Structures are given as C-alpha cells and as structure tokens.
Short mmCIF file of C-alpha atoms and ligand atoms in Angstrom, two decimals:
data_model
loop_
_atom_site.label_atom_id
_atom_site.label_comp_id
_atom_site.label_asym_id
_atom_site.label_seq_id
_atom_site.Cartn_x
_atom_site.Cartn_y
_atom_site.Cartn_z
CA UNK T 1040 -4.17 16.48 11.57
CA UNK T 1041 -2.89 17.17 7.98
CA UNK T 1042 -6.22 18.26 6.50
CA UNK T 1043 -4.38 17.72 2.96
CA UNK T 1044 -4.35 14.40 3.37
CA UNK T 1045 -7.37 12.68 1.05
CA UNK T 1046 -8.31 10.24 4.22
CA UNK T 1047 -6.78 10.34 7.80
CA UNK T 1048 -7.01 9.75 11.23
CA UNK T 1049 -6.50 10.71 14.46
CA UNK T 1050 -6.27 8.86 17.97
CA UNK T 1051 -8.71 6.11 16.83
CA UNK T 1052 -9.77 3.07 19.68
CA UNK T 1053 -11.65 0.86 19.16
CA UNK T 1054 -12.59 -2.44 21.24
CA UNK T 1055 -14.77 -5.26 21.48
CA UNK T 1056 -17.07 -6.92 23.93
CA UNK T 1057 -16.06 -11.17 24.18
CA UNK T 1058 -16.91 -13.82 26.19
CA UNK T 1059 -16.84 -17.21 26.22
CA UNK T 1060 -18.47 -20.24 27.86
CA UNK T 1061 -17.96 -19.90 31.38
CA UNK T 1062 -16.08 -16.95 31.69
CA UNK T 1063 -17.92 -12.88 31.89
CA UNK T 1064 -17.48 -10.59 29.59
CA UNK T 1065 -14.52 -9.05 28.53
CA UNK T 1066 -13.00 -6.33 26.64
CA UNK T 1067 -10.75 -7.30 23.59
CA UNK T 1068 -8.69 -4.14 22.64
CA UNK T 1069 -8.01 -4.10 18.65
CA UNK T 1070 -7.24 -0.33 18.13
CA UNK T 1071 -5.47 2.10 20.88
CA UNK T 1072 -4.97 5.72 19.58
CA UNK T 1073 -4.46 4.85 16.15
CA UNK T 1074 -3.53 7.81 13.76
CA UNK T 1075 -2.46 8.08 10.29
CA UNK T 1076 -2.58 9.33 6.83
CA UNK T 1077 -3.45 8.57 3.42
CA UNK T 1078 -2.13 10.96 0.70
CA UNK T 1079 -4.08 11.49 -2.60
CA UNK T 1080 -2.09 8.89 -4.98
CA UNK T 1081 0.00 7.56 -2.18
CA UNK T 1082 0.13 3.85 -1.18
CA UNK T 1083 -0.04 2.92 1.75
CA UNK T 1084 0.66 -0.36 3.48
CA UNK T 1085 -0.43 -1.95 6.84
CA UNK T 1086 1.57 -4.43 8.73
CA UNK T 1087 1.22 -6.86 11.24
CA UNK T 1088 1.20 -10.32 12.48
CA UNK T 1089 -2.75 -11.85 12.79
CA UNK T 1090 -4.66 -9.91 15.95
CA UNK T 1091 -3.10 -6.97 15.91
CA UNK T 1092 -5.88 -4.72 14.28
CA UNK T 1093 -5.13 -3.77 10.89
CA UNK T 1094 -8.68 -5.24 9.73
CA UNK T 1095 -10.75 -3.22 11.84
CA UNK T 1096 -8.79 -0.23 10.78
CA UNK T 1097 -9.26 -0.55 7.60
CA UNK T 1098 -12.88 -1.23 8.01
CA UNK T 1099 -13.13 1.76 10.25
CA UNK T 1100 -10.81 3.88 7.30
CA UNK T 1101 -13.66 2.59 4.73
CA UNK T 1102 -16.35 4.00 7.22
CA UNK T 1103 -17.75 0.39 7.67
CA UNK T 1104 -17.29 0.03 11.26
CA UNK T 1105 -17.46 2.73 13.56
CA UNK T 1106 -14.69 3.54 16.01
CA UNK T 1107 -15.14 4.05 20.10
CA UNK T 1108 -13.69 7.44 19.58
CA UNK T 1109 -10.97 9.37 17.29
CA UNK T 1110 -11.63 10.70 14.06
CA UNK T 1111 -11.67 9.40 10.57
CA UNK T 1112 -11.43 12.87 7.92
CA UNK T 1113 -12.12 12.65 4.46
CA UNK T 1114 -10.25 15.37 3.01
CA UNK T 1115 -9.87 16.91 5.92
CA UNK T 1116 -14.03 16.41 7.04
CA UNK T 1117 -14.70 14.04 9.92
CA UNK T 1118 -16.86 11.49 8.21
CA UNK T 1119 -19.29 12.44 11.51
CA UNK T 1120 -19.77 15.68 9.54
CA UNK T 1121 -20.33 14.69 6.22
CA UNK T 1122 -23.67 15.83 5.12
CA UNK T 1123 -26.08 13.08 3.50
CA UNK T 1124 -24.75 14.23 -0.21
CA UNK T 1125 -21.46 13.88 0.81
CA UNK T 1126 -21.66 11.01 2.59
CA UNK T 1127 -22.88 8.90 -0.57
CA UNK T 1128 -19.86 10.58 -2.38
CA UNK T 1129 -17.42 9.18 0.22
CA UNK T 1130 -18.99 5.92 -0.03
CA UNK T 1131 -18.68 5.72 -3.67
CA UNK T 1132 -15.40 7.15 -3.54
CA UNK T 1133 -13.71 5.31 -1.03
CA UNK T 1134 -14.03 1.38 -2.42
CA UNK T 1135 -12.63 -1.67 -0.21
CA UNK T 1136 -11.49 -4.82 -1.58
CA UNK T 1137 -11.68 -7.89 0.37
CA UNK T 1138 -9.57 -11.37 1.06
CA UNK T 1139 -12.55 -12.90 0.11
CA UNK T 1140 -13.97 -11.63 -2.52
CA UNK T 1141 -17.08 -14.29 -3.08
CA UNK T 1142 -18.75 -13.07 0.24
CA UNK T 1143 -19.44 -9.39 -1.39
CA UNK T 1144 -20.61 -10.99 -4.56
CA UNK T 1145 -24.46 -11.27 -4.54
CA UNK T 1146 -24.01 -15.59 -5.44
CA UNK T 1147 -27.61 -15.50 -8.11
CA UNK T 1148 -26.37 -12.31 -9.84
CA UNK T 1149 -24.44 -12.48 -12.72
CA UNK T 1150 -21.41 -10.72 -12.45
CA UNK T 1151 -21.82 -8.43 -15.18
CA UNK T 1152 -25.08 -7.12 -13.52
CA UNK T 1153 -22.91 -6.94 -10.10
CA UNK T 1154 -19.81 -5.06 -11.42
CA UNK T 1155 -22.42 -2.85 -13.16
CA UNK T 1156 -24.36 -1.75 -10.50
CA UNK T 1157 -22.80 1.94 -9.93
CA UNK T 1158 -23.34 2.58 -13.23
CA UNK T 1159 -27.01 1.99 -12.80
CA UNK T 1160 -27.17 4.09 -9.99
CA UNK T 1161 -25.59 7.12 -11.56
CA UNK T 1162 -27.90 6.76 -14.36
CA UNK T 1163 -25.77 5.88 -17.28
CA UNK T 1164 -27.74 4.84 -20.28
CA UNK T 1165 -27.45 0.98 -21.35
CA UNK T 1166 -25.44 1.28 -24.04
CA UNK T 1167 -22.48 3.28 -22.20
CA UNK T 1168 -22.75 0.92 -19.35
CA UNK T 1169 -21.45 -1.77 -21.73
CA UNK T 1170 -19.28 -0.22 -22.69
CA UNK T 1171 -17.90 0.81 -19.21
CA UNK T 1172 -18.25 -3.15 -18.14
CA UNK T 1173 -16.17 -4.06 -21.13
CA UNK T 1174 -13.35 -1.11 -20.63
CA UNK T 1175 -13.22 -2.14 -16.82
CA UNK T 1176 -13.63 -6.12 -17.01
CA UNK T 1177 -10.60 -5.63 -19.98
CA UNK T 1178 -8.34 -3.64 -17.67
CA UNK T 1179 -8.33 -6.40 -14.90
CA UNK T 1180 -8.05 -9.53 -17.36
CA UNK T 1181 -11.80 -10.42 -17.87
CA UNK T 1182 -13.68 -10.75 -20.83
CA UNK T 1183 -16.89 -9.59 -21.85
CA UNK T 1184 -18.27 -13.32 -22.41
CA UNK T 1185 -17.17 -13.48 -18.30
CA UNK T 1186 -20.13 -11.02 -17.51
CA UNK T 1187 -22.72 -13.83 -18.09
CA UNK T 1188 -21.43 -15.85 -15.44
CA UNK T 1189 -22.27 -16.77 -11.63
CA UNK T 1190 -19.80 -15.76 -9.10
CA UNK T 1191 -19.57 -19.67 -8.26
CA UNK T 1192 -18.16 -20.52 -11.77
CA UNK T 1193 -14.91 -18.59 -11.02
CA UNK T 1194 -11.54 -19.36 -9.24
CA UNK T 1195 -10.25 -17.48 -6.30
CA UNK T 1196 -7.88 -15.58 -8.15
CA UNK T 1197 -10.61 -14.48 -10.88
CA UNK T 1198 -12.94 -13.73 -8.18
CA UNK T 1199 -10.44 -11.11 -7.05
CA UNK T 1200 -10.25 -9.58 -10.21
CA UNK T 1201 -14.04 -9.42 -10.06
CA UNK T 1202 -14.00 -8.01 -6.95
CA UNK T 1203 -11.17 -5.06 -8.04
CA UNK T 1204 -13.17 -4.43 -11.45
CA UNK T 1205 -16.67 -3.68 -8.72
CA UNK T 1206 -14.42 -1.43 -7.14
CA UNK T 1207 -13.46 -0.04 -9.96
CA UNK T 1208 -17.02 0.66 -11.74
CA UNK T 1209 -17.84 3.25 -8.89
CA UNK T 1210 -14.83 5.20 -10.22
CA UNK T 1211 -13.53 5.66 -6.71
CA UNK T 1212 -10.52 7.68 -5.49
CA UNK T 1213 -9.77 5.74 -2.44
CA UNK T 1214 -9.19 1.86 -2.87
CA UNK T 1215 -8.32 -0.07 0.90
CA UNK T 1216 -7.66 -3.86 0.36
CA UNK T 1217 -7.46 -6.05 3.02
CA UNK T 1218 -4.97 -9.22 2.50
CA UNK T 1219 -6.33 -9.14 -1.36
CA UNK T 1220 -3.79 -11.85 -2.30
CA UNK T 1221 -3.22 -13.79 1.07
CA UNK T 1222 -5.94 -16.36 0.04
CA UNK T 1223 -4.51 -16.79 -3.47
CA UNK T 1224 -1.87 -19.36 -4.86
CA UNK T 1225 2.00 -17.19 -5.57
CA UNK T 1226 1.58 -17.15 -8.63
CA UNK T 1227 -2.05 -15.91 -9.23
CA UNK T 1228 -1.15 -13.26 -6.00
CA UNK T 1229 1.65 -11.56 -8.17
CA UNK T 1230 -1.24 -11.48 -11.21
CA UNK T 1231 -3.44 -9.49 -8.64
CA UNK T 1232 -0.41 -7.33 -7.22
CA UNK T 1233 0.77 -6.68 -10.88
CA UNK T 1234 -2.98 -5.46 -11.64
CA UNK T 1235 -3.33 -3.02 -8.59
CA UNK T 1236 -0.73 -1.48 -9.31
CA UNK T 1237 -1.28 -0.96 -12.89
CA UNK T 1238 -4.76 0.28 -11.72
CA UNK T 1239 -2.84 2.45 -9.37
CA UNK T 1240 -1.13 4.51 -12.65
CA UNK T 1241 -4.65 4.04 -14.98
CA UNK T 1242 -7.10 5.56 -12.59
CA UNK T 1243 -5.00 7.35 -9.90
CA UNK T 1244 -5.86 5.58 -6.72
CA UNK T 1245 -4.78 6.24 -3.53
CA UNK T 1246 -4.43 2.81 -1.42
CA UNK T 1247 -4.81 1.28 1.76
CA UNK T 1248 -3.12 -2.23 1.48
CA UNK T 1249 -3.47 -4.40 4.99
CA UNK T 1250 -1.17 -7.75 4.86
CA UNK T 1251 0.66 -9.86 6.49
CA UNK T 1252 2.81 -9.78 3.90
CA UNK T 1253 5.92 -7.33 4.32
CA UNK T 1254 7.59 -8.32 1.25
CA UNK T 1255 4.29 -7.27 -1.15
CA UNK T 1256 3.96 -4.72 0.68
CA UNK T 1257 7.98 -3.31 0.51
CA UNK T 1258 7.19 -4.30 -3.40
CA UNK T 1259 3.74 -2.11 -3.85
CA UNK T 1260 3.74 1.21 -1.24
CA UNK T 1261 5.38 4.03 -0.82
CA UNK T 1262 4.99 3.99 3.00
CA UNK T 1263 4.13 1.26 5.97
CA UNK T 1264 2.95 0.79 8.98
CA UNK T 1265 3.90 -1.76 11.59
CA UNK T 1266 0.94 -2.71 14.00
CA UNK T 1267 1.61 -4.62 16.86
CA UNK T 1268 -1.48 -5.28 19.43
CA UNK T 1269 -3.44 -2.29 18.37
CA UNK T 1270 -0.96 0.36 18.16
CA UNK T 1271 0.84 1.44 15.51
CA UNK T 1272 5.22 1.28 16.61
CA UNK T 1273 6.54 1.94 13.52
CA UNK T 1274 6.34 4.11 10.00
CA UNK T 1275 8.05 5.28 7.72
CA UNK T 1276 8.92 5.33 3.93
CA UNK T 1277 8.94 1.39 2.47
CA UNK T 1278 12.67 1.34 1.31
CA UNK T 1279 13.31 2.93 4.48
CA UNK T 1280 11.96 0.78 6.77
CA UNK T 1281 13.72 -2.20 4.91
CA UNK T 1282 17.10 -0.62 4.66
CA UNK T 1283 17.22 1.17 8.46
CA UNK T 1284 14.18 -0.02 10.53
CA UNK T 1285 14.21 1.80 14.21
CA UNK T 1286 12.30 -1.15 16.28
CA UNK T 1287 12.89 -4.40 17.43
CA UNK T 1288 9.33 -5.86 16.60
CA UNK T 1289 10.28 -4.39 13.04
CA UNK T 1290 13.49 -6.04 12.98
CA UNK T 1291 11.76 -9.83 13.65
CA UNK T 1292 9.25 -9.60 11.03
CA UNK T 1293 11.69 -8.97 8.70
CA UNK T 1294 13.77 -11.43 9.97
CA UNK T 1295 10.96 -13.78 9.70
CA UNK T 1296 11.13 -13.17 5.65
CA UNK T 1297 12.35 -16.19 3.70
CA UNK T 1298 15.36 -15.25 1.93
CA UNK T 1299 16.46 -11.92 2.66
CA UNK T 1300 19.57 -11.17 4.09
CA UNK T 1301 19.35 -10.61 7.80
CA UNK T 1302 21.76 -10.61 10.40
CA UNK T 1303 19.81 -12.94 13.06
CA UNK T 1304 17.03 -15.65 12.90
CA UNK T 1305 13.09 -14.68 13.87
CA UNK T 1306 13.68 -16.99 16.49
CA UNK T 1307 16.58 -14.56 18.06
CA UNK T 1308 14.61 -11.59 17.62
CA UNK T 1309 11.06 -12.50 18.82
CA UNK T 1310 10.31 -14.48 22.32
CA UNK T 1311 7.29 -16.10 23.28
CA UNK T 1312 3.80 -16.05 21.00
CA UNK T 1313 2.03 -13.06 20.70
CA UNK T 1314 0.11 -11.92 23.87
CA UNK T 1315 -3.96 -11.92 23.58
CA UNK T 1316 -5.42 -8.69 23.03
CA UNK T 1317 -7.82 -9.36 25.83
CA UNK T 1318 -5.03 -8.44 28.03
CA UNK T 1319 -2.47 -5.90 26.45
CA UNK T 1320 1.13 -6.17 28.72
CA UNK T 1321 1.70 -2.95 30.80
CA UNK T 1322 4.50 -0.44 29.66
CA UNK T 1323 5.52 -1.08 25.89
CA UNK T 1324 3.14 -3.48 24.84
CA UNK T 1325 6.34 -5.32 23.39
CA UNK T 1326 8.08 -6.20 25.97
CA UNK T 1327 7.32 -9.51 26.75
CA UNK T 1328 8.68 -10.84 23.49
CA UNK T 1329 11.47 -7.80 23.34
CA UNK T 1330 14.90 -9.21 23.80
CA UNK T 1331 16.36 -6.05 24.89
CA UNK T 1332 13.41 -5.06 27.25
CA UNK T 1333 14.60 -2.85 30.09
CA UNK T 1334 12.76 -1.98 34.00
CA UNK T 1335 11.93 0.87 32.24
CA UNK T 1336 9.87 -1.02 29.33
CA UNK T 1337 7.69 -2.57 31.62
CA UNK T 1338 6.34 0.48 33.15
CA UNK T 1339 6.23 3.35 30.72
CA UNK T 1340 4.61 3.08 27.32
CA UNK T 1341 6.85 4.66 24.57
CA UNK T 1342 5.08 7.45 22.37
CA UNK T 1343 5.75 7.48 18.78
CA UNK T 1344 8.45 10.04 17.97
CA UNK T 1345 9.05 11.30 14.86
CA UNK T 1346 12.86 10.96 12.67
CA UNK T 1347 13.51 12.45 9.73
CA UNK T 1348 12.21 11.92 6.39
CA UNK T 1349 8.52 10.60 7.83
CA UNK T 1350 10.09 8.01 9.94
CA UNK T 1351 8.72 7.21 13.26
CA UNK T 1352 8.75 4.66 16.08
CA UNK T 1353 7.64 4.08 19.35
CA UNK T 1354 10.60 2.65 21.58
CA UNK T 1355 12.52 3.43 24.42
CA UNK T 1356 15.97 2.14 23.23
CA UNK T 1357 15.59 3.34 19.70
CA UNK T 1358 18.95 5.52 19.16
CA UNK T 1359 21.07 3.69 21.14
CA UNK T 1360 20.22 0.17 19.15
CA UNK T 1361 19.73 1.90 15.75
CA UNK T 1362 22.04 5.18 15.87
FE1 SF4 M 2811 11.81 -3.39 23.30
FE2 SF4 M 2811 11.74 -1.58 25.27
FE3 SF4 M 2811 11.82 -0.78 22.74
FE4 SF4 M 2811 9.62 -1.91 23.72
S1 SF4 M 2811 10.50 0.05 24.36
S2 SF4 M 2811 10.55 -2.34 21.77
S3 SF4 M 2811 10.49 -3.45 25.08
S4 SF4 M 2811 13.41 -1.92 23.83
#
C-alpha cells in the first residue's frame, strides 16, 4: 500500500445478509478485494452501472460503514488504528456529499445554523462564524439572506449547494460525493460540477466522485475506476481510459454514451442484463455479457495487471484485443 497516498485501500469485501419472502437468507456480495488510492489533491472518479458497489465503497472510504475485512488508511494509518483524537480529525477531515442532500439536512434547522455547526464545535466566536457562513455560502452561490431558511424551502439543485457548503464549513481535506448531480436537472448538474471543481482549486480537495456518469466524470478527474459486480476491472488516467481503454466492459459503457464517436453500438458490446450480485458468475465475473468470452473466462478469474502510466485491467484477452 502506498502509505503517501492521503486515503487508500487495500483488498476491501464487503457483503450483505438478504432475504426475501419465502426464500432463506442469502449473501449479496457488493465489494470483493477492492483496493485503491486517493492522492492528496487528486480526483478521483468511480464508475459503474447501478449494483455494482461503488456506494458502499465510498461509504466504507468515508469510514461510515465498516468493511468485512481489508483496510481503509488515512495517510497511511488504518482507520482501525486511529486513536480517539485522530479519529475526530479524520471525521472532520474526510466530508461526504450525498445524491440526496435533504436527508442529511436536520428538516427544523435553519440552514445557516446547519452549515454552521463545525464552527461551533471548534469554538469559533459568533462573530467569525458569520463571517465564515457568509465566505462559504458566497463561494457555492448562496446568499447570506439563504441562512434563515428551512431546508424544505429550497430546490434540489440549491439543496446540493447546501449540502457542499456543510462540507465545506468543517474545512475538510477529503471530499467523496456520491452521484452529487444524478438527481439534478442538466443544467443545474453542470452548476454543481462547475462549483466542485472550482472548490477543488479554492480549498485544495482531494475527491472521491461515484457516478454513473462516465462523461462527468472523464470531464472532472484525473483518474477512474470501472466497477463491475464488486470488483474493480479497470483504472487508469481519465483521458486515458477514453482514448485507449483495455476492457471490454469498459468499451460498452462508453459505447453506451450519447454522442461520442464509437466504433460499435452498446447493444454489440454488452449481452444480457447485468447478473444479481446474489450470485456473482464463476471465472471473470464478465463473462456472461462478454462477447469475446473464451473456455478459459469461465473458469479462471483475471487479476488486475498493471500497464504503463497507472493503467490497469483485469482481463484475459487484454493485449491481443487492445495491443
Ligand atoms: Fe471478456 Fe474474458 Fe476479458 Fe472477461 S476475461 S472481459 S470474459 S475477454
């Protein structure tokens, strides 16, 4: 594990107990051996078609969910380790943004009092803590007049901004969004892009962004990752992955992109829905909906092998269909 790296993680699993009426219980799979790394002012994106995990990672990454085992290390500490101090510091440092922002908005406090609350708790006198609200409701579009208002009185896109300015107030160094804009109409979600990154430069963040979205993401991160069924099968630097991507599941989501130039249609590249995670295929987990699946995909799962320049993938057949 790069112990440089401001948050990381290594082999991470994580699964979950269902059941349903009728039927026993069973054991969903969202995370198997999960590992990666978040440099200090890096961006960082998260990939993946619905199910396949990139939530609870980034709740586990934000120490909000614990995983089954594997590590999460902030800078270079397993967040087991941290002391009590420490831990608060991680906690206030390491901020998460949600798609919907109303359900971590306390809905009888104003939002003035709710964006203000880590300034309370370090102790900042009243007048500073004004003064804070004001700088931080300014740099995400609010105004001051705003801070008098119920969460309930806002739209979704101003909620987000609410939500980004609470994260914000605890001066953090780690923010990890999850879909942040997915709820939100196009034009409000480039608003709320356009401000994350700005925040980005302002207070030098390093972030965690999950979506669905490939095309935000290509727009916003240095680096992504492609999830598919709990494990991660792709990484690599954003223009990278765009210009030269090494897997076939990579290859169909981009396909799936409105507009860009692609060579063949989604429907070419991916077969079948996605499999439920309550019963992950044998071999690569993509092989089912693979079109150039092999015996040999069926059987043996591929490891993720590292290419030059940070780029890695996990498939069988990746240099002799990508050179
Ligand atoms: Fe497709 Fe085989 Fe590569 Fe999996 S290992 S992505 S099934 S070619």
């Amino acid at each position: 594990m790069n112990t440089l790296s401001i948050l990381s993680a290594a082999d991470l699993k994580k699964t979950f107990r269902v059941s349903s009426q009728g039927h026993s219980t069973r054991s969903l799979t969202a995370l198997d051996q999960v590992s990666l790394r978040l440099e200090a002012g890096e961006t960082l994106g998260i990939a993946g078609e619905s199910g396949c995990g990139k939530s609870t990672l980034a709740k586990i990454m934000a120490g909000l969910l614990a995983p089954d085992s594997g590590t999460v290390c902030y800078k270079g500490t397993p967040l087991s380790e941290l002391g009590r101090d420490e831990g608060i510091i991680f906690r206030l440092k390491t901020q998460m943004i949600f798609q919907d922002p109303f359900s971590s908005l306390n809905p009888r406090m104003r939002i003035g009092d709710s964006i203000s609350e880590p300034f309370k708790i370090a102790g900042m006198a009243a007048p500073q803590q004004r003064i804070e609200l004001e700088r931080i409701m300014a740099s995400v579009g609010l105004s001051l007049e705003a801070a008098n208002r119920f969460p309930d009185e806002f739209s979704g896109g101003q909620r987000q901004r609410i939500g980004i300015a609470r994260a914000l107030a605890a001066s953090p160094e780690i923010l990890i969004a999850d879909e942040p804009v997915s709820s939100l109409d196009i034009s409000i979600q480039a608003q709320i892009i356009n401000i994350l990154l700005q925040m980005k430069c302002d207070f030098t963040l390093s972030m965690m962004i999950v979506s669905h979205n490939l095309l935000i993401l290509r727009h916003i991160c240095d680096r992504i990752i492609i999830m598919y069924l709990g494990a991660v099968v792709e990484s690599g630097p954003a223009a990278k992955l765009f210009s030269r991507c090494r897997h076939p599941y990579t290859e169909a989501l981009i396909a799936a992109i409105p507009g860009l130039h692609t060579t063949a249609a989604k429907s070419e590249l991916l077969q079948d829905d996605l499999p439920s995670a309550l019963s992950i295929p044998s071999g690569c987990r993509f092989h089912p909906r693979c079109r150039h699946a092999v015996d040999r995909c069926r059987h043996e799962s591929p490891t993720l092998t590292d290419y030059s320049d940070g780029h890695s993938t996990a498939c069988h057949l990746s240099n002799s269909l990508y050179g």
